[in-house]
PDB file of C-alpha atoms and ligand atoms in Angstrom:
ATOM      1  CA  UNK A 154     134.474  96.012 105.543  1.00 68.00           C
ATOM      2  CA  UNK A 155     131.457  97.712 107.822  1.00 79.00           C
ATOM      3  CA  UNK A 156     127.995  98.034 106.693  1.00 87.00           C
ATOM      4  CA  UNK A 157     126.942 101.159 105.117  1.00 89.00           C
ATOM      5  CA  UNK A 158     123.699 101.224 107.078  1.00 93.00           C
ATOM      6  CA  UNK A 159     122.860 104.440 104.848  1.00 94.00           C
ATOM      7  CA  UNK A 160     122.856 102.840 101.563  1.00 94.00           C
ATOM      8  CA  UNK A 161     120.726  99.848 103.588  1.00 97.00           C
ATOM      9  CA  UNK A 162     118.207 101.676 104.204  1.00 96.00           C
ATOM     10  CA  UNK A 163     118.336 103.991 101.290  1.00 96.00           C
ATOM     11  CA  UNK A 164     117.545 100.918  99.229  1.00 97.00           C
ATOM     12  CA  UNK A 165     115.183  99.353 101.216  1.00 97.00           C
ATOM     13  CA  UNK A 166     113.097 102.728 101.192  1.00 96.00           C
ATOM     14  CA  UNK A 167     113.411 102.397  97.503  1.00 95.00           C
ATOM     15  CA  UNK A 168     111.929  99.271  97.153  1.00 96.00           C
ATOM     16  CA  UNK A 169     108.912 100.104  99.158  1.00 91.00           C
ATOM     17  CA  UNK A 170     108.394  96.937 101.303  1.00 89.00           C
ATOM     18  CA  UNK A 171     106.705  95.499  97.863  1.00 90.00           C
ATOM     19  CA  UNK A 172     109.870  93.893  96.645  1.00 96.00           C
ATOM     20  CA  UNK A 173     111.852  91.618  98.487  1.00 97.00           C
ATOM     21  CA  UNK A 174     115.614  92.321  99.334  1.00 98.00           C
ATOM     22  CA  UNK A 175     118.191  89.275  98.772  1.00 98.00           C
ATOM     23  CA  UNK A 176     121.266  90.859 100.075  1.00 98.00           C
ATOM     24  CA  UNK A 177     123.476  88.551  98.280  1.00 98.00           C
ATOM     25  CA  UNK A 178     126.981  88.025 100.629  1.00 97.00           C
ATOM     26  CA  UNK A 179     129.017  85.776  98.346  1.00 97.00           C
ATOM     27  CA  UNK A 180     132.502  85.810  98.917  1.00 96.00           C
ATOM     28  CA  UNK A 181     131.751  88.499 101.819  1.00 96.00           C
ATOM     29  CA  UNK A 182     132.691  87.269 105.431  1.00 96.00           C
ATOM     30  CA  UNK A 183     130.526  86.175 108.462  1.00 97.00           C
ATOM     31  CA  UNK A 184     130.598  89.224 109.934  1.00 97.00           C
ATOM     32  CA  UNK A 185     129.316  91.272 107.629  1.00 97.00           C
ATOM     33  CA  UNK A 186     126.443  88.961 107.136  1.00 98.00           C
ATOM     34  CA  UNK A 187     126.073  89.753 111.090  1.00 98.00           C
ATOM     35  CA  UNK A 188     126.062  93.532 110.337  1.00 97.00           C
ATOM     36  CA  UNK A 189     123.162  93.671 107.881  1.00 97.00           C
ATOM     37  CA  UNK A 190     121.272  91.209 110.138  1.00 98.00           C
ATOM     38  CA  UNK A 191     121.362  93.442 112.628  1.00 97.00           C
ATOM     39  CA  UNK A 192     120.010  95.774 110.971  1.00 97.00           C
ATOM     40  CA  UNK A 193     117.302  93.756 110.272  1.00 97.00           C
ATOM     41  CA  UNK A 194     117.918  91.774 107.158  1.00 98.00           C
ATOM     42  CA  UNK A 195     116.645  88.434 106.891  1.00 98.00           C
ATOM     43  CA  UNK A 196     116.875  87.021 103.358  1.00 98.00           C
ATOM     44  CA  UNK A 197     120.866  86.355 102.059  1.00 98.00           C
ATOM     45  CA  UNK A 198     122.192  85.027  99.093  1.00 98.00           C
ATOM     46  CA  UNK A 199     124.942  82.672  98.213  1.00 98.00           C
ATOM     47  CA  UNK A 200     126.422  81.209  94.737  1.00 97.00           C
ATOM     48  CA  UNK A 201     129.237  78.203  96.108  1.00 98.00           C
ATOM     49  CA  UNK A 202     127.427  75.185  98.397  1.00 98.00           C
ATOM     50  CA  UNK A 203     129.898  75.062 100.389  1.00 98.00           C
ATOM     51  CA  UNK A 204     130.397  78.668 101.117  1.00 98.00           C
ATOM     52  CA  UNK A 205     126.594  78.856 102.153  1.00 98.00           C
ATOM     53  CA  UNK A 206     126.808  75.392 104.120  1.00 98.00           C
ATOM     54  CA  UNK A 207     129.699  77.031 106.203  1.00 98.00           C
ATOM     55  CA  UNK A 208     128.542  80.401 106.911  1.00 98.00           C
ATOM     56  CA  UNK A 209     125.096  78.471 107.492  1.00 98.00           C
ATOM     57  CA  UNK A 210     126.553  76.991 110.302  1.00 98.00           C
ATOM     58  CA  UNK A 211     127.562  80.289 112.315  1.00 98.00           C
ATOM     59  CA  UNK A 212     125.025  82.376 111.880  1.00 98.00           C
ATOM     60  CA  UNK A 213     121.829  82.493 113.112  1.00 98.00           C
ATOM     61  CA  UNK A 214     119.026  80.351 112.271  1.00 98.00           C
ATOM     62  CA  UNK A 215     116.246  82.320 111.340  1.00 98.00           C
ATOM     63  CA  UNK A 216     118.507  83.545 108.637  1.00 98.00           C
ATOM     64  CA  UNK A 217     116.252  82.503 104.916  1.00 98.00           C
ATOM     65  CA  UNK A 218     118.867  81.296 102.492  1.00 98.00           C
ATOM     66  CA  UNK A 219     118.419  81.715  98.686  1.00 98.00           C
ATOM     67  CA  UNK A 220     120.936  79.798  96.729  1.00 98.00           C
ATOM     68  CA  UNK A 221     121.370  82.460  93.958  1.00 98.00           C
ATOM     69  CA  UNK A 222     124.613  79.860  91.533  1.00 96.00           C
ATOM     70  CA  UNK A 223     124.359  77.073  89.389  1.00 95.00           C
ATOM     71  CA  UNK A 224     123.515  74.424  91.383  1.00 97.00           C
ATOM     72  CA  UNK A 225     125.339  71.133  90.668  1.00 97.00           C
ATOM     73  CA  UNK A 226     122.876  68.071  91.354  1.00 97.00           C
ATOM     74  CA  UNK A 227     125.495  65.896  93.081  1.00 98.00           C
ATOM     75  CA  UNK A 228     125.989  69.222  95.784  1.00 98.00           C
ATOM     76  CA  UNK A 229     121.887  69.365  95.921  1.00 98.00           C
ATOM     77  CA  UNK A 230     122.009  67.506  99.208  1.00 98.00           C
ATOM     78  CA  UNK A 231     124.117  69.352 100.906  1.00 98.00           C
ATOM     79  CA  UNK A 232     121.495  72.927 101.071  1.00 98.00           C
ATOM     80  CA  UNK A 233     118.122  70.659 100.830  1.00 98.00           C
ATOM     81  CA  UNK A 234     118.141  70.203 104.807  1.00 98.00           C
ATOM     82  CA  UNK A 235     117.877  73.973 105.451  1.00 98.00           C
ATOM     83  CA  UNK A 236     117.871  76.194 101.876  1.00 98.00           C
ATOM     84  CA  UNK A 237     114.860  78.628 102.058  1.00 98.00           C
ATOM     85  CA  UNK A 238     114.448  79.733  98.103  1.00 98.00           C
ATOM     86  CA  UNK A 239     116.367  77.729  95.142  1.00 98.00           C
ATOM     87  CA  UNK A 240     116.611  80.318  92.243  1.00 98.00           C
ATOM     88  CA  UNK A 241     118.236  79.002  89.341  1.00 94.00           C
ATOM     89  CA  UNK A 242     117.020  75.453  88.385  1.00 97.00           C
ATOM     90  CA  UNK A 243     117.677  75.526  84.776  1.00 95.00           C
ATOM     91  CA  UNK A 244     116.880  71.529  83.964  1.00 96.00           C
ATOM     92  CA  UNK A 245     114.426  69.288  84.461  1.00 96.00           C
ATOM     93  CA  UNK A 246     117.445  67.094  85.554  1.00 96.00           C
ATOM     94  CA  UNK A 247     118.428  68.947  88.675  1.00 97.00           C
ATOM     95  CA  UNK A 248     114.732  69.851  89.600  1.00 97.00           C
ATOM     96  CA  UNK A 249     114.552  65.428  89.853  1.00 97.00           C
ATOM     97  CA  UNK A 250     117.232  65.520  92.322  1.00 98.00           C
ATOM     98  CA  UNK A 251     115.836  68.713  94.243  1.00 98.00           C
ATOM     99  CA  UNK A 252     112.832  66.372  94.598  1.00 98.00           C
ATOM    100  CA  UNK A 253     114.523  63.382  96.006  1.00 98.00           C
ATOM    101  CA  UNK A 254     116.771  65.454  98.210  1.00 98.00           C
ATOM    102  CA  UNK A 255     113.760  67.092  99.252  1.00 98.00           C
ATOM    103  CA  UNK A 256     111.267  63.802 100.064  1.00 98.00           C
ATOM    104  CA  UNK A 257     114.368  63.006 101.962  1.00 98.00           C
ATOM    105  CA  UNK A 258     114.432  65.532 104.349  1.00 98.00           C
ATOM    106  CA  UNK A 259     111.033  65.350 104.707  1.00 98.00           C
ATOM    107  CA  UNK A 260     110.604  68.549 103.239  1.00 98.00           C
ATOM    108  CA  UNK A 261     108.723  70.765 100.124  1.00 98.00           C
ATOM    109  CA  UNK A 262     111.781  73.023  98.641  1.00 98.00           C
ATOM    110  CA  UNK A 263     110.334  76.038  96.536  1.00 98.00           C
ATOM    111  CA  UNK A 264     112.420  76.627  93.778  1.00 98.00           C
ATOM    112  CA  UNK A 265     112.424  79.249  90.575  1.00 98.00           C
ATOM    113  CA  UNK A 266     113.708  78.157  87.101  1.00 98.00           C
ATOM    114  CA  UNK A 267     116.077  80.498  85.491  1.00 97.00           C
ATOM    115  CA  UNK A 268     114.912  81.434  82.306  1.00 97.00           C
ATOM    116  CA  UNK A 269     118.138  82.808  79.846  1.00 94.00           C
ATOM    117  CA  UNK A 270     117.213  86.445  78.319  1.00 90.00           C
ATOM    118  CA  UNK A 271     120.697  87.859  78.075  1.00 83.00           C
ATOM    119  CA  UNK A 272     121.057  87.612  74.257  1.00 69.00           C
ATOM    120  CA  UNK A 273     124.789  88.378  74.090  1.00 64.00           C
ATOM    121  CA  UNK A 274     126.292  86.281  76.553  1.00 64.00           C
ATOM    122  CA  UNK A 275     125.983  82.681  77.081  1.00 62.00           C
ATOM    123  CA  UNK A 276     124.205  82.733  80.822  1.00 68.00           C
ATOM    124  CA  UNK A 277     122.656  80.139  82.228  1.00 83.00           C
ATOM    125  CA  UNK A 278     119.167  79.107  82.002  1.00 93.00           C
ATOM    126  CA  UNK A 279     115.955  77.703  79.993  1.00 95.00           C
ATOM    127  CA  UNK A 280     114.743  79.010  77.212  1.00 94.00           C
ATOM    128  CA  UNK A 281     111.020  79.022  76.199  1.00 95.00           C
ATOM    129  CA  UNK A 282     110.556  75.544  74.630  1.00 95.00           C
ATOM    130  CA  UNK A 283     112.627  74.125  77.734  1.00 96.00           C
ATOM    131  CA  UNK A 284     110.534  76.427  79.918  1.00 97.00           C
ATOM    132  CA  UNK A 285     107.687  74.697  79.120  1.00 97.00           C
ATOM    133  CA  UNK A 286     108.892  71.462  79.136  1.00 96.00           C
ATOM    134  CA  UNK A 287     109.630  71.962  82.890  1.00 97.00           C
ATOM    135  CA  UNK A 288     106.197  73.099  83.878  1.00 96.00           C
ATOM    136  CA  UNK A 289     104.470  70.438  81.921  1.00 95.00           C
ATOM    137  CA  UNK A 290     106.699  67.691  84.352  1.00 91.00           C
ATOM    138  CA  UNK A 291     106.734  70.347  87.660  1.00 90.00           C
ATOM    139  CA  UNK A 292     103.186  68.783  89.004  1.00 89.00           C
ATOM    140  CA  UNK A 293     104.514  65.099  89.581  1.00 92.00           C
ATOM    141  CA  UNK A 294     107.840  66.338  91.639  1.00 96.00           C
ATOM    142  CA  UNK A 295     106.053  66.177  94.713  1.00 96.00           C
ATOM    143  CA  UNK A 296     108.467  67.958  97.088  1.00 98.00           C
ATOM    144  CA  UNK A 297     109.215  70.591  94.868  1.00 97.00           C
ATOM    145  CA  UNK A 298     107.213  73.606  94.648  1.00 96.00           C
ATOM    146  CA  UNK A 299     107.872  76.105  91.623  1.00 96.00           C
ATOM    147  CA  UNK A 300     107.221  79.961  92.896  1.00 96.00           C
ATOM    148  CA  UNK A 301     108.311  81.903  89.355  1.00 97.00           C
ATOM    149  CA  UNK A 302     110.926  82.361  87.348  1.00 98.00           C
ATOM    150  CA  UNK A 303     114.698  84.649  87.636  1.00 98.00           C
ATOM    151  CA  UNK A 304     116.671  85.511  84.954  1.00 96.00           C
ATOM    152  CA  UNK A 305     119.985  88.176  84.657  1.00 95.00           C
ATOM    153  CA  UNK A 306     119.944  90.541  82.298  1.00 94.00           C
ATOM    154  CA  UNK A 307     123.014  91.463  79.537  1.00 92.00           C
ATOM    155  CA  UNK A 308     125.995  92.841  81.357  1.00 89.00           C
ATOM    156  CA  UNK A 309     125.910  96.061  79.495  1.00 90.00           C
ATOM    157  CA  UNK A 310     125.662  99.596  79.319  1.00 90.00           C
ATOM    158  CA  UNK A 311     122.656 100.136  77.464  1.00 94.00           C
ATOM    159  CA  UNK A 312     119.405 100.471  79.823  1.00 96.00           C
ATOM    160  CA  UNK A 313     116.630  99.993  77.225  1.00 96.00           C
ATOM    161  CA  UNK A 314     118.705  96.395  76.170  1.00 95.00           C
ATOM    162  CA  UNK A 315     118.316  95.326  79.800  1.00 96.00           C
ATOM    163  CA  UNK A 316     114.484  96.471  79.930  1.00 97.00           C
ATOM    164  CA  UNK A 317     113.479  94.416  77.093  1.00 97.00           C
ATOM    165  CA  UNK A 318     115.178  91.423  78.706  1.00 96.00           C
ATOM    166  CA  UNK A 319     113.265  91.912  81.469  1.00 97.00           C
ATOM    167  CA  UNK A 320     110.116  93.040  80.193  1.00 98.00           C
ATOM    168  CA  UNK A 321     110.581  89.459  77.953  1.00 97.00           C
ATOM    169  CA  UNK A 322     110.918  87.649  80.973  1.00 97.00           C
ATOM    170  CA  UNK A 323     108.262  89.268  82.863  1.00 97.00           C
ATOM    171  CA  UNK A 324     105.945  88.319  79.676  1.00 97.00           C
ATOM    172  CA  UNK A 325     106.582  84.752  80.465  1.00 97.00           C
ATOM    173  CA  UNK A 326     106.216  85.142  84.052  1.00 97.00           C
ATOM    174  CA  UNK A 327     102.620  86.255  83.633  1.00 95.00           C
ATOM    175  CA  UNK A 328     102.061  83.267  81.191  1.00 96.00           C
ATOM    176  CA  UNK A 329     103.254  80.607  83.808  1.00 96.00           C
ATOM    177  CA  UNK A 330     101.937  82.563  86.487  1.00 94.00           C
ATOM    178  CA  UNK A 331      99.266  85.053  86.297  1.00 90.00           C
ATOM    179  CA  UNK A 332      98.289  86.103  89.777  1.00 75.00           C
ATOM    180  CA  UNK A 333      94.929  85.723  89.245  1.00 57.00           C
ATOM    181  CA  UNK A 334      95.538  81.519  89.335  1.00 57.00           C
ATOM    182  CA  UNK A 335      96.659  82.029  92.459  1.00 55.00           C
ATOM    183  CA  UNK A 336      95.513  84.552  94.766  1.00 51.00           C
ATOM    184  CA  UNK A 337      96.615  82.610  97.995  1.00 52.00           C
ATOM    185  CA  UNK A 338     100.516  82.112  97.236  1.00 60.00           C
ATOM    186  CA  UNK A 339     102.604  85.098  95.405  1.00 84.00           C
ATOM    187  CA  UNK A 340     104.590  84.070  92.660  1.00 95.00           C
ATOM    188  CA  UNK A 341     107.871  85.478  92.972  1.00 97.00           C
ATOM    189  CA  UNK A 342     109.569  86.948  90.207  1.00 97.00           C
ATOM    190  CA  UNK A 343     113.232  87.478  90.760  1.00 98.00           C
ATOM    191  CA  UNK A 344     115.208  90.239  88.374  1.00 97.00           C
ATOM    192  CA  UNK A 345     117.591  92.994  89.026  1.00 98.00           C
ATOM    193  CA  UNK A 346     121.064  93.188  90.557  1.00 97.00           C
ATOM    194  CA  UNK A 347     123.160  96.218  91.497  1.00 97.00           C
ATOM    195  CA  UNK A 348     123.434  97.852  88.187  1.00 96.00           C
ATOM    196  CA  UNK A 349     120.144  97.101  86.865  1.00 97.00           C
ATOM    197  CA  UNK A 350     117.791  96.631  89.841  1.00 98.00           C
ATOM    198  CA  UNK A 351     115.581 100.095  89.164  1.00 97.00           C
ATOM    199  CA  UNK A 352     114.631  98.618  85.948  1.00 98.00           C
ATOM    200  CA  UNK A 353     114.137  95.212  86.498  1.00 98.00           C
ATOM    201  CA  UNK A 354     111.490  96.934  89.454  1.00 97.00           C
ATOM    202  CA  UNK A 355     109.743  98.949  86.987  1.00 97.00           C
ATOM    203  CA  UNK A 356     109.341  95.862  84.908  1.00 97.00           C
ATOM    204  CA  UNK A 357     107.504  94.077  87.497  1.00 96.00           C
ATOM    205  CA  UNK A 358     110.453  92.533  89.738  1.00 97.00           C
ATOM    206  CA  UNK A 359     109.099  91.530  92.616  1.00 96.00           C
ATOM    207  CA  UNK A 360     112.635  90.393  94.228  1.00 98.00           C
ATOM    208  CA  UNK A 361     115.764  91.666  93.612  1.00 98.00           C
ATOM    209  CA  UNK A 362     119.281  90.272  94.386  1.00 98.00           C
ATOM    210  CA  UNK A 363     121.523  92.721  95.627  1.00 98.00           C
ATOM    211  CA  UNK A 364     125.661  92.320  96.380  1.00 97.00           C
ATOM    212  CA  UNK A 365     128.185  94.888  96.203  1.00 95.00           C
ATOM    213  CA  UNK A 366     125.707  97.892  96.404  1.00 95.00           C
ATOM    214  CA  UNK A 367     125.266  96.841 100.023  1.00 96.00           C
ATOM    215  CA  UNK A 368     128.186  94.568 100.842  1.00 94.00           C
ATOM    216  CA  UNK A 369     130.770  96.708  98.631  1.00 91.00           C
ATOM    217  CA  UNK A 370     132.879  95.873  95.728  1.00 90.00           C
ATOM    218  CA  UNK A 371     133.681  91.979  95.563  1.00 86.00           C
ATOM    219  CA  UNK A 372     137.691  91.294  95.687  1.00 77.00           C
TER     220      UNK A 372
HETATM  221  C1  PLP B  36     126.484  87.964  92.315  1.00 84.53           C
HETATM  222  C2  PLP B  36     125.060  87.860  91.914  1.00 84.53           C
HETATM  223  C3  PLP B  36     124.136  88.881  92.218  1.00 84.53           C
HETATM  224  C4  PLP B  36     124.526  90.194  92.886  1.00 84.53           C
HETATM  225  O1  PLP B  36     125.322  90.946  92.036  1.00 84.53           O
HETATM  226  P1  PLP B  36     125.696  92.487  92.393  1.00 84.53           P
HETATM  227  O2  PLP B  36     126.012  93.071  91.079  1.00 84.53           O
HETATM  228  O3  PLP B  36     126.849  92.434  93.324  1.00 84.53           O
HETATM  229  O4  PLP B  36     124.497  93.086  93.013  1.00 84.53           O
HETATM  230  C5  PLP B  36     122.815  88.674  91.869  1.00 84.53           C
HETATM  231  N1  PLP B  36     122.401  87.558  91.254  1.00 84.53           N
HETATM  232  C6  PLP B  36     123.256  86.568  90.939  1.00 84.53           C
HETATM  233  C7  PLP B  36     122.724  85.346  90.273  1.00 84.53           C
HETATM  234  C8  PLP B  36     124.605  86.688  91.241  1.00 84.53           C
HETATM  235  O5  PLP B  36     125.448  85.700  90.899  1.00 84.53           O
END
């Protein structure tokens, strides 16, 4: 399906050039990845390893990959070589093998750990006590570097249920990370989808991950 180079740019105007676009292109083919890049786009995300290891392969390389699923640690090796941002580290288990995958290939992978705020479905993801477990053991994985945090909100209808998610998240966010400890890197906070993205921007999203508003409905 084409591009709607309209609704690119409508959203990218949106955002203001202070929050970063992932155009997420799961289960979407090559050449629509193509499309948006030529428009431009840089950052794309992917949920299977070896749907992003494929389309990896044929596109071109200045492409920044986010691996947006849940990442399995025996498929960690596979995206360490090239994988730009890791979003959704959710044990101390898998950050281990991100590390040792990482040392290597000779490289530092920066990685965010999904923290779970949708309270009615079971999602993926750390919560608080687990949270800051991770961070305690983060400073001895040498090859790891931890940006922030994502989380998904509730897949629901009810806007003020999502903004409390994410205004929860973003509370923990500034805990881990307040800018001020920092001023050289910028911690990334990564919230909002399609439906919800608006929101998860007024709440202090500074990266959003966006699919079928861009790519189109997923089959
Ligand atoms: C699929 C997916 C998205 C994009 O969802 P859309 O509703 O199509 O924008 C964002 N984040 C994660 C983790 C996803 O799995």
């Amino acid at each position: 399906m084409p591009i709607d180079a309209g609704k690119y740019r409508e959203v990218l105007a949106g955002l203001g050039g202070k929050v970063k676009l992932v155009a997420v292109s799961k289960t979407k083919p090559a050449e629509d990845i193509k499309e948006l890049y030529d428009l431009g786009q840089r950052d794309f995300g992917e949920n299977y390893v070896q749907e992003l290891v494929d389309k990896q392969a044929v596109l071109p390389a200045d492409i920044r990959w986010h691996f947006i699923g849940h990442l399995q640690s025996n498929k960690v090796k596979y995206i360490v070589p090239f994988v730009h941002l890791i979003h959704g580290v959710d044990s101390l288990r898998l950050l281990k093998e991100i590390d040792k995958q990482a040392a290597r290939s000779g490289r530092v992978i920066t990685c965010l750990l999904q923290v779970f705020i949708a309270r009615e479905e079971t999602k993926f993801g750390l919560d608080e006590q687990e949270l800051a477990e991770v961070m305690q053991s983060a400073p001895g994985l040498k090859n790891i570097s931890i940006a922030g945090l994502m989380g998904m909100a509730s897949f629901t209808e009810d806007p003020e249920k999502i903004r409390s998610e994410f205004h929860a998240l973003r509370s923990l966010f500034d805990k881990y990370f307040p800018s001020a400890a920092a001023p050289a890197t910028s911690s990334i906070l990564s919230m909002g989808m399609s439906g919800d993205y608006k929101i998860a921007v007024e709440e202090g999203s500074n990266m959003v991950r966006i699919g079928s508003l861009l790519f189109g409905k997923r089959g």
